[in-house]
Short mmCIF file of C-alpha atoms and ligand atoms in Angstrom, two decimals:
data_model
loop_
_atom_site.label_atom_id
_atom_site.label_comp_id
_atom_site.label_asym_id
_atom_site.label_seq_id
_atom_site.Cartn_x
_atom_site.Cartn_y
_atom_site.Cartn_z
CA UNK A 1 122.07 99.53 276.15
CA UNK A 2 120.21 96.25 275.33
CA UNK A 3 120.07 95.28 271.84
CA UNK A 4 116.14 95.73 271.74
CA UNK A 5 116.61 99.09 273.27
CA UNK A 6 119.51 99.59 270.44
CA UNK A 7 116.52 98.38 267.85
CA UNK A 8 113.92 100.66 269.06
CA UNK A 9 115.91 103.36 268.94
CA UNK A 10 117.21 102.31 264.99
CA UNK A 11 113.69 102.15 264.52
CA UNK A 12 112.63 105.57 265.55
CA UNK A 13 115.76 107.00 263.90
CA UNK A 14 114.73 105.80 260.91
CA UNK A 15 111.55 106.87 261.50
CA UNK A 16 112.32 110.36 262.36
CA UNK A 17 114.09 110.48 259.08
CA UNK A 18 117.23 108.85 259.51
CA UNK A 19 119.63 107.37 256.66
CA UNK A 20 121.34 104.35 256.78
CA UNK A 21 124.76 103.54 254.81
CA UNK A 22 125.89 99.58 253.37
CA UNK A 23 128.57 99.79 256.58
CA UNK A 24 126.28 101.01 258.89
CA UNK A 25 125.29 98.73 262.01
CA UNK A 26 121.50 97.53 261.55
CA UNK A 27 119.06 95.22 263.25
CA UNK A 28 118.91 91.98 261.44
CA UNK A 29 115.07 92.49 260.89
CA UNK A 30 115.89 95.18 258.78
CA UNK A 31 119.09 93.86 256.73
CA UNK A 32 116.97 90.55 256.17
CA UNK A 33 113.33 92.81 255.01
CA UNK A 34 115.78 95.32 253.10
CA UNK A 35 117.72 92.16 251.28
CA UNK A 36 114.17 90.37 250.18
CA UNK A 37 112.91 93.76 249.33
CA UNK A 38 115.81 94.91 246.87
CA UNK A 39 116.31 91.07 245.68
CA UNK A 40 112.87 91.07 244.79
CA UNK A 41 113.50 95.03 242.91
CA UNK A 42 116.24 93.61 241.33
CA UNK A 43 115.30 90.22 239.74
CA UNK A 44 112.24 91.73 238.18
CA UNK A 45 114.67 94.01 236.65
CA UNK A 46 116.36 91.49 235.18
CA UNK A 47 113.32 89.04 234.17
CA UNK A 48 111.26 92.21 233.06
CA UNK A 49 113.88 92.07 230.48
CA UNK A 50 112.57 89.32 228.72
CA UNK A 51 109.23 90.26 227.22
CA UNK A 52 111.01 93.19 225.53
CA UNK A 53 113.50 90.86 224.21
CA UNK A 54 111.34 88.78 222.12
CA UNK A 55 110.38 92.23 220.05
CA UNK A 56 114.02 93.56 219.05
CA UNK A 57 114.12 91.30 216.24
CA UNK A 58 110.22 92.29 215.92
CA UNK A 59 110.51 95.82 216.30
CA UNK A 60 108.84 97.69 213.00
CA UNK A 61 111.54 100.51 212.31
CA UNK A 62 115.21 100.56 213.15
CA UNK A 63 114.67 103.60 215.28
CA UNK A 64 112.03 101.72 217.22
CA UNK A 65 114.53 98.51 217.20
CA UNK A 66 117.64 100.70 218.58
CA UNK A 67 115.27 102.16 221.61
CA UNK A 68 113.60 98.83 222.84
CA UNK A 69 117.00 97.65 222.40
CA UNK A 70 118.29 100.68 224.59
CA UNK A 71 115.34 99.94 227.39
CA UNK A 72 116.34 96.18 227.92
CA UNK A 73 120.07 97.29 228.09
CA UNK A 74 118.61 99.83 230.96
CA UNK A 75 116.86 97.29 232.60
CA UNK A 76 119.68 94.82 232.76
CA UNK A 77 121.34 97.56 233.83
CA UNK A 78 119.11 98.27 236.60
CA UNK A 79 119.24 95.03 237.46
CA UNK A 80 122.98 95.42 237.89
CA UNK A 81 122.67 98.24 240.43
CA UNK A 82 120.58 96.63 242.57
CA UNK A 83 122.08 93.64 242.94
CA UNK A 84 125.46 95.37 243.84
CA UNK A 85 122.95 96.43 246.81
CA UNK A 86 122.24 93.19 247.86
CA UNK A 87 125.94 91.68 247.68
CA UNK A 88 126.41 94.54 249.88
CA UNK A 89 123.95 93.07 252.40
CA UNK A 90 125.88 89.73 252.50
CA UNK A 91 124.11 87.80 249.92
CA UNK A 92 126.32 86.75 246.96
CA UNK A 93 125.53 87.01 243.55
CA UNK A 94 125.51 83.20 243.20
CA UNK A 95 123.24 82.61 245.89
CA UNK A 96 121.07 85.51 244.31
CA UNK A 97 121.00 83.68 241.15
CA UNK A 98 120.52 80.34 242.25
CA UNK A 99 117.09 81.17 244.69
CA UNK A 100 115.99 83.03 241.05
CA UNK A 101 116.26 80.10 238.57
CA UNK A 102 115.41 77.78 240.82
CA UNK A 103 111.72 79.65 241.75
CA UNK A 104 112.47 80.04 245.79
CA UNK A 105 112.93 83.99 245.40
CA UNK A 106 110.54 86.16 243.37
CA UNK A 107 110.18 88.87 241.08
CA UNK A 108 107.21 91.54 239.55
CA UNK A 109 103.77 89.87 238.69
CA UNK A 110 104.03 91.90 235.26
CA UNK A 111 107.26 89.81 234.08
CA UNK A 112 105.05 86.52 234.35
CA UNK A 113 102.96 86.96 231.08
CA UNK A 114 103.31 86.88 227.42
CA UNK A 115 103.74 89.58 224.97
CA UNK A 116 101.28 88.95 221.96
CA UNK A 117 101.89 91.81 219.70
CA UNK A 118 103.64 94.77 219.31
CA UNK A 119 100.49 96.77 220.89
CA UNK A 120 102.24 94.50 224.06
CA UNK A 121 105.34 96.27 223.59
CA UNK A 122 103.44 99.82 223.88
CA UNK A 123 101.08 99.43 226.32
CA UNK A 124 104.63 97.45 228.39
CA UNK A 125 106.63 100.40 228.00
CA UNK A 126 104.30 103.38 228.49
CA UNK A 127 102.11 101.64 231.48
CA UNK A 128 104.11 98.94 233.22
CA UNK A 129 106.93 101.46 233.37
CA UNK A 130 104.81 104.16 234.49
CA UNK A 131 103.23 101.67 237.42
CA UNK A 132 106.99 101.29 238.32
CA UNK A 133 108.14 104.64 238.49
CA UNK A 134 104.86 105.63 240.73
CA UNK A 135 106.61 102.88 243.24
CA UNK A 136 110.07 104.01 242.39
CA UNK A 137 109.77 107.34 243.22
CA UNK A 138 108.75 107.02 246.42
CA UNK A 139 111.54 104.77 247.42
CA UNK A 140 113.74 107.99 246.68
CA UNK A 141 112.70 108.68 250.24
CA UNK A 142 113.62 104.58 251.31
CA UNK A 143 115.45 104.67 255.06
CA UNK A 144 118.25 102.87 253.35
CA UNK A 145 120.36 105.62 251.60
CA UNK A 146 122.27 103.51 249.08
CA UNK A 147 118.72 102.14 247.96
CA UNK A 148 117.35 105.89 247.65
CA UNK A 149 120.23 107.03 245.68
CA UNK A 150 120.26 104.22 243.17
CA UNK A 151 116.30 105.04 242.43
CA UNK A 152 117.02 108.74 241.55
CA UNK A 153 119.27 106.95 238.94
CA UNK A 154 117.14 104.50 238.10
CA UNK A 155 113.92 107.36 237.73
CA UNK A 156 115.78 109.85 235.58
CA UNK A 157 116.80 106.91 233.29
CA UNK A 158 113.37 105.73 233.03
CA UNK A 159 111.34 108.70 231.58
CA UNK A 160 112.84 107.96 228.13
CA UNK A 161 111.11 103.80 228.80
CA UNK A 162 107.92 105.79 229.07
CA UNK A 163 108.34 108.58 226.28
CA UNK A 164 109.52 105.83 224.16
CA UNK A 165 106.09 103.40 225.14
CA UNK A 166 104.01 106.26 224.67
CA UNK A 167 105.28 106.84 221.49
CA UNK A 168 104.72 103.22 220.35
CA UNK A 169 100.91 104.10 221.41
CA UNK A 170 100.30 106.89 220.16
CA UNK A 171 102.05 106.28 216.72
CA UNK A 172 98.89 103.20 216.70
CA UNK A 173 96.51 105.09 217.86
CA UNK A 174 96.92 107.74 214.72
CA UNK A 175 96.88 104.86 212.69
CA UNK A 176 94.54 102.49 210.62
CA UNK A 177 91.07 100.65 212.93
CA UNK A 178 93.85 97.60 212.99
CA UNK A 179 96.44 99.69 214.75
CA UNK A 180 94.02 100.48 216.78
CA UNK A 181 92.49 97.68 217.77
CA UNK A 182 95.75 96.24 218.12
CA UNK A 183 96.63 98.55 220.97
CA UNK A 184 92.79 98.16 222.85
CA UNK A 185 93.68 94.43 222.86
CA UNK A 186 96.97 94.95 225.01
CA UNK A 187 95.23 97.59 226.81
CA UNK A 188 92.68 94.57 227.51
CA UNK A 189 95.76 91.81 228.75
CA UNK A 190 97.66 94.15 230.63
CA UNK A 191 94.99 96.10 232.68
CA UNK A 192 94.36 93.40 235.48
CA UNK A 193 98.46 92.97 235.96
CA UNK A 194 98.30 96.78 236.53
CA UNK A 195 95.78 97.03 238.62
CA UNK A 196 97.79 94.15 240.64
CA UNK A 197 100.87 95.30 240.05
CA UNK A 198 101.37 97.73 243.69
CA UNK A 199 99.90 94.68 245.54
CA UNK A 200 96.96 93.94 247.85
CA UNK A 201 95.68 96.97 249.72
CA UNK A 202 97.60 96.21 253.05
CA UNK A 203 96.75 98.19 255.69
CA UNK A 204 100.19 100.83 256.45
CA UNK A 205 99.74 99.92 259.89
CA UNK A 206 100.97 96.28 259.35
CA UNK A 207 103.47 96.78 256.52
CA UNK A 208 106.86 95.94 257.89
CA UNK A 209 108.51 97.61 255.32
CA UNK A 210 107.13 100.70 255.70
CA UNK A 211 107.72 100.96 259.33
CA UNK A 212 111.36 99.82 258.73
CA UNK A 213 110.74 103.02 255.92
CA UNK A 214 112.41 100.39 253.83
CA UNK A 215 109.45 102.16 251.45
CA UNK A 216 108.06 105.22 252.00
CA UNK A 217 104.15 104.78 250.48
CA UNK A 218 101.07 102.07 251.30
CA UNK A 219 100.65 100.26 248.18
CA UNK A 220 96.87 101.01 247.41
CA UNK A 221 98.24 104.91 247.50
CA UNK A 222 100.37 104.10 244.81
CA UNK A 223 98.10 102.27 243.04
CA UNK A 224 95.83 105.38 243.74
CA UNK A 225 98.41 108.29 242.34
CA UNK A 226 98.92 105.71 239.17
CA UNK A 227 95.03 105.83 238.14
CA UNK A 228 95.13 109.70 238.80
CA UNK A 229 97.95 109.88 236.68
CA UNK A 230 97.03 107.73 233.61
CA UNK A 231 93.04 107.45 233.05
CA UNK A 232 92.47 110.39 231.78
CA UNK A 233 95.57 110.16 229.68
CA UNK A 234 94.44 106.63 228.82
CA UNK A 235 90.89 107.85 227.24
CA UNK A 236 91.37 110.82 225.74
CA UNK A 237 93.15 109.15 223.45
CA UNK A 238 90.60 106.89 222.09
CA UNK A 239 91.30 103.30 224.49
CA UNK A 240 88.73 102.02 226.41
CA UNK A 241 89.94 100.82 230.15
CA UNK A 242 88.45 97.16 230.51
CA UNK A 243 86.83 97.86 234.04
CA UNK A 244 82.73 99.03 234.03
CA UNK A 245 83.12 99.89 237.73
CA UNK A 246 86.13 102.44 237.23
CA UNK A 247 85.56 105.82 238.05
CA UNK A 248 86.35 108.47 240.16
CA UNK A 249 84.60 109.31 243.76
CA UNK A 250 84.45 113.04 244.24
CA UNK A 251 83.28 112.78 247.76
CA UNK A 252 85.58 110.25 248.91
CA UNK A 253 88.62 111.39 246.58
CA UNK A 254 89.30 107.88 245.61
CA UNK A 255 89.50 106.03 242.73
CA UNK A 256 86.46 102.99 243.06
CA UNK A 257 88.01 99.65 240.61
CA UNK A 258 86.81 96.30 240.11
CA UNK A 259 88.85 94.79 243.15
CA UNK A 260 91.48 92.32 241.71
CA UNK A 261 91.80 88.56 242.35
CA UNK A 262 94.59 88.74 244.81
CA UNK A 263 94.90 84.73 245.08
CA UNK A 264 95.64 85.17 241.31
CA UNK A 265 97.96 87.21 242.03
CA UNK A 266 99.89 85.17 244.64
CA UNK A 267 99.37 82.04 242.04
CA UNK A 268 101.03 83.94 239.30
CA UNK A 269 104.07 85.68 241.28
CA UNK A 270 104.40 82.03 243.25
CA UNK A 271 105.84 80.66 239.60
CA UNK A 272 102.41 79.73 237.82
CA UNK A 273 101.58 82.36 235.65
CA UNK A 274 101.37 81.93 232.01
CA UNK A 275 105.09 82.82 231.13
CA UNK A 276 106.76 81.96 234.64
CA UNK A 277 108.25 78.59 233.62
CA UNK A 278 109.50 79.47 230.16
CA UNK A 279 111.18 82.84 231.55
CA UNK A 280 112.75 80.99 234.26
CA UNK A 281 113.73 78.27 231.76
CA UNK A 282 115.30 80.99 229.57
CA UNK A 283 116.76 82.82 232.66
CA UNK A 284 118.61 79.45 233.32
CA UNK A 285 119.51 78.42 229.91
CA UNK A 286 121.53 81.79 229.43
CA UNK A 287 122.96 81.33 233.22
CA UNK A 288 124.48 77.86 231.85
CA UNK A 289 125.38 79.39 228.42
CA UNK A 290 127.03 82.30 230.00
CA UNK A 291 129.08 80.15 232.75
CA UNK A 292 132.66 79.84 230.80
CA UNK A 293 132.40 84.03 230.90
CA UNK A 294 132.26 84.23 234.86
CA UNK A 295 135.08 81.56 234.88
CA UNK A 296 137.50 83.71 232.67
CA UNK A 297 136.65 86.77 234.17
CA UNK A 298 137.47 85.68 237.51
CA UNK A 299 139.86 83.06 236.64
CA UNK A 300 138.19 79.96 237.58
CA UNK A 301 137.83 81.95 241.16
CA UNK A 302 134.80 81.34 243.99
CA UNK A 303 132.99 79.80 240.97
CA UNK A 304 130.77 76.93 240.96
CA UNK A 305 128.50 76.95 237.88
CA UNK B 1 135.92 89.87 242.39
CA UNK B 2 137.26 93.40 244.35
CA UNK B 3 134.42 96.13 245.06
CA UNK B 4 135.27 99.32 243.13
CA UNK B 5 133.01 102.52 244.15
CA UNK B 6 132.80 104.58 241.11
CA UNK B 7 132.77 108.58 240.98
CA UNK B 8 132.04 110.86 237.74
CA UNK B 9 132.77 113.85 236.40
CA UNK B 10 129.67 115.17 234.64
CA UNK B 11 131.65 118.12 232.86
CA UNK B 12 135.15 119.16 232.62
CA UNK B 13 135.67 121.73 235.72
CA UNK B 14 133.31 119.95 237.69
CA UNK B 15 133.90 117.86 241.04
CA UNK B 16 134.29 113.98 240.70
CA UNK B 17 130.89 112.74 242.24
CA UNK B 18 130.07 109.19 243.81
CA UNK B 19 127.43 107.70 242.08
CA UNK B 20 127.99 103.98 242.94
CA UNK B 21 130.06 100.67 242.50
CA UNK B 22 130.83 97.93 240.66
CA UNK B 23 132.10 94.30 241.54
CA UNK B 24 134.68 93.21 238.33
CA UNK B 25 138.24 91.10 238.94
CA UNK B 26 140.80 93.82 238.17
CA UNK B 27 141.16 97.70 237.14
CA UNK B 28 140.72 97.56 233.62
CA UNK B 29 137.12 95.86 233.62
CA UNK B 30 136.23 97.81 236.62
CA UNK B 31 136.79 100.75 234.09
CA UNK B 32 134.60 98.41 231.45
CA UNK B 33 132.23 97.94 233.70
CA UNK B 34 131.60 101.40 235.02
CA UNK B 35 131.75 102.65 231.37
CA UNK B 36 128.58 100.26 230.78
CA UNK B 37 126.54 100.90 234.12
CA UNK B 38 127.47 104.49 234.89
CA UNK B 39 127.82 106.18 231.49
CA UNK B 40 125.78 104.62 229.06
CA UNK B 41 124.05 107.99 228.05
CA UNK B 42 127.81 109.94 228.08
CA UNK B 43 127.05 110.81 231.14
CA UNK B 44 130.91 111.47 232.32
CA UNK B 45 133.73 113.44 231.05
CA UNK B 46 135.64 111.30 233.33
CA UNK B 47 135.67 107.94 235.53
CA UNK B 48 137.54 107.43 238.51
CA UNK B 49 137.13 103.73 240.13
CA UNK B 50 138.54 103.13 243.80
CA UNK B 51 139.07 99.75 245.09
CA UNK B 52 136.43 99.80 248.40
CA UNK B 53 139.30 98.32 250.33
CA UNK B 54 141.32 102.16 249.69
CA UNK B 55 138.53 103.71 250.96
CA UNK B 56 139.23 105.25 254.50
CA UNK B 57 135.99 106.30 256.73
CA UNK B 58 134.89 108.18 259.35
CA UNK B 59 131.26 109.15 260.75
CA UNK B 60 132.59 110.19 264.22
CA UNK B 61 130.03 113.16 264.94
CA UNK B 62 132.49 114.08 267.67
CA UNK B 63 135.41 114.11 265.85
CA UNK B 64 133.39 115.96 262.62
CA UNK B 65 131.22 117.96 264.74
CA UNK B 66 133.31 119.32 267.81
CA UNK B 67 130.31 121.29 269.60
CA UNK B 68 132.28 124.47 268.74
CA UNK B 69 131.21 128.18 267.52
CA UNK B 70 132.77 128.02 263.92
CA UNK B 71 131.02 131.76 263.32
CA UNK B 72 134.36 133.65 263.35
CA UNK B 73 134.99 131.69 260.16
CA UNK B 74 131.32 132.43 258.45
CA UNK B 75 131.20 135.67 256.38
CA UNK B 76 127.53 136.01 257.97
CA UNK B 77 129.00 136.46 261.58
CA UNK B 78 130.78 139.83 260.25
CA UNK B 79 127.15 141.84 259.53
CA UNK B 80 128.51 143.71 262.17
CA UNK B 81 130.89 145.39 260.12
CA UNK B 82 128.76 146.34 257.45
CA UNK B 83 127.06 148.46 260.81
CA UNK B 84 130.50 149.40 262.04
CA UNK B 85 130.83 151.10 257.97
CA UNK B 86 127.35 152.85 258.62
CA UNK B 87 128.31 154.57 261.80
CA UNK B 88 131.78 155.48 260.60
CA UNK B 89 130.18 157.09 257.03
CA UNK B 90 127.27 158.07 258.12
CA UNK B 91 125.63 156.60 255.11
CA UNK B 92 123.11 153.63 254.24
CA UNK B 93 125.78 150.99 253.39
CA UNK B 94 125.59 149.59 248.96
CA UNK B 95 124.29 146.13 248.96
CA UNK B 96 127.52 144.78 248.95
CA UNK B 97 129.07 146.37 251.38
FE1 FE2 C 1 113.92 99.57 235.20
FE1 FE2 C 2 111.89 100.75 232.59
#
């Protein structure tokens, strides 16, 4: 067998419904898309941890301190799993790290903006999350098996992120015309990241990862299932959704949105949104800081930093 | 750094389950580390962690799968003798015959 017959027939395995294991032989197409994908997955894991983190100290009640506290440990966590995935694909962790702080690899269009207020912290938790579970839960079905296991995980432990964010909205929205407003303004700055967040419209045909069934659902589907989910949850409880040309088409069955400004998008995940540089700068800060714990934990070992 | 792959028991009785692994430099932090990643919620009654490299494998089909009739060893392939009961007795066999 010649190694493109050996691909094609990968490919249509996978295709057909196929799982694929870490050992497992695979084209390189697919290890290299599958590493970029999951790298990608996995530092906005870790960087998504950072708008949280400025509210802990923030956080109004000590119940609502000890869960945001809880979600950033998850997402760190999170982080953690997936990464173990890509070491497993033959990228190490040092190399991960280095492409992050140093801007060449990229991570989650939401993760490159400020938080302004606690309303931030709600609208985060509930809507961002939610966005990321729509895409999360259809990589349960990913081609690549360890990938698809780690999401059921990762799913089950994020229902309490958007419990907990609803909460944090809801609690407002009960509250006093300043709570409220407070939460219609972060409705107002996140909305556009949301609508970006699932990325441009691509057509299926030519997305490499879903042929690969690296992922398992176009992004404007996703995007598509999300506004299902949430508008109506959204207004009935009194928020306004900042887009005059939302609304749903009966005939065609689709959602009909303001379409987003995807150069802005590819500006802002490229390192030039309004919080890139001072995440990254924190992101390498704490790498620095934290060096003299990777040397005693592995003994001075295969360390650099 | 040694891979560990990390199995958990969800409840006492029940069968130690893969859920994933860990990278760490010895035993005891592999046990720290799974502790942190793979039972934050109490999730496990108990934690095993296996360096990778004790990990034997096989996904032979042919050696897993032989292409042979295992039905003398499925309870289903024996319906016939709830029939066998039927003739014998005469009578509509009980459920669980
Ligand atoms: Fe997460
Ligand atoms: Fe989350």
């Amino acid at each position: 067998m010649t190694d493109e017959q050996r691909i094609e027939e990968f490919k249509r395995a996978v295709q057909a419904g196929h799982k694929v294991e870490a050992g497992d032989w695979m084209p390189e197409e697919y290890r290299a898309r599958l590493t970029k994908f999951i790298e990608m997955h996995a530092n906005s894991e870790l960087m998504g941890a950072l708008p949280e983190r400025d509210w802990i100290l923030r956080a109004p009640t000590l119940q609502r301190k000890l869960a945001v506290t809880a979600k950033i440990q998850d997402e760190v966590g999170h982080a953690q799993l997936l990464y173990r995935l890509v070491e497993d694909l033959g990228k190490p962790r040092e190399q991960i790290f280095q492409d992050l702080i140093s801007g060449k690899t990229k991570f989650h269009n939401v993760f490159h903006y400020p938080t302004k207020s606690w309303g931030d912290v709600g609208i985060i938790a509930w809507l961002v999350d939610a966005a990321a579970i729509h895409s999360q839960s259809a990589l349960q079905r990913s081609s690549y098996a360890p990938y698809a296991r780690t999401m059921r995980r990762i799913c089950w432990e994020e229902a309490f992120h958007l419990k907990h964010g609803e909460d944090i909205v809801l609690t407002c929205m009960m509250g006093t015309a300043r709570q409220k407003r407070l939460m219609q303004e972060a409705l107002e700055r996140w909305w556009e990241p949301l609508m970006m967040f699932h990325g441009p419209p691509a057509p299926p045909e030519t997305d490499k990862d879903l042929e690969w069934g690296i992922k398992s659902r176009p992004n404007e589907q996703l995007r598509q299932d999300f506004l299902t989910k949430y508008v109506r949850r959204i207004q009935e409880i009194g928020l306004t959704i900042p887009d005059p040309k939302l609304r749903y088409d009966e005939r065609t069955g689709r959602w009909a949105y303001t379409e987003p400004d995807w150069s802005k998008l590819y500006t802002i995940v490229t390192g030039n949104g309004p919080a890139s540089q001072a995440r990254l700068g924190f992101r390498r800060l704490s790498y620095e800081e934290t060096a003299w714990v990777r040397q005693v934990v592995t003994g001075g070992a295969q360390l650099t930093a | 750094m040694h891979v560990y792959e990390v199995f958990r028991q969800e409840a006492e009785g029940e069968s130690m389950r893969h859920v994933g692994n860990v990278d760490a430099p010895d035993d005891e932090l592999a046990l720290q580390y799974a502790r942190e990643v793979y039972s934050r919620r109490g999730e496990a009654t108990r934690l095993w962690v296996v360096p990778r490299a004790a990990i034997v494998e096989i996904v032979d089909p042919d050696f897993l799968r032989p292409p042979l009739d295992h039905g003398y060893r499925m309870g289903e392939a024996y319906r016939v003798t709830v029939m066998k009961r039927r003739q014998i007795t005469g009578k509509e066999a009980s459920r669980d015959a």
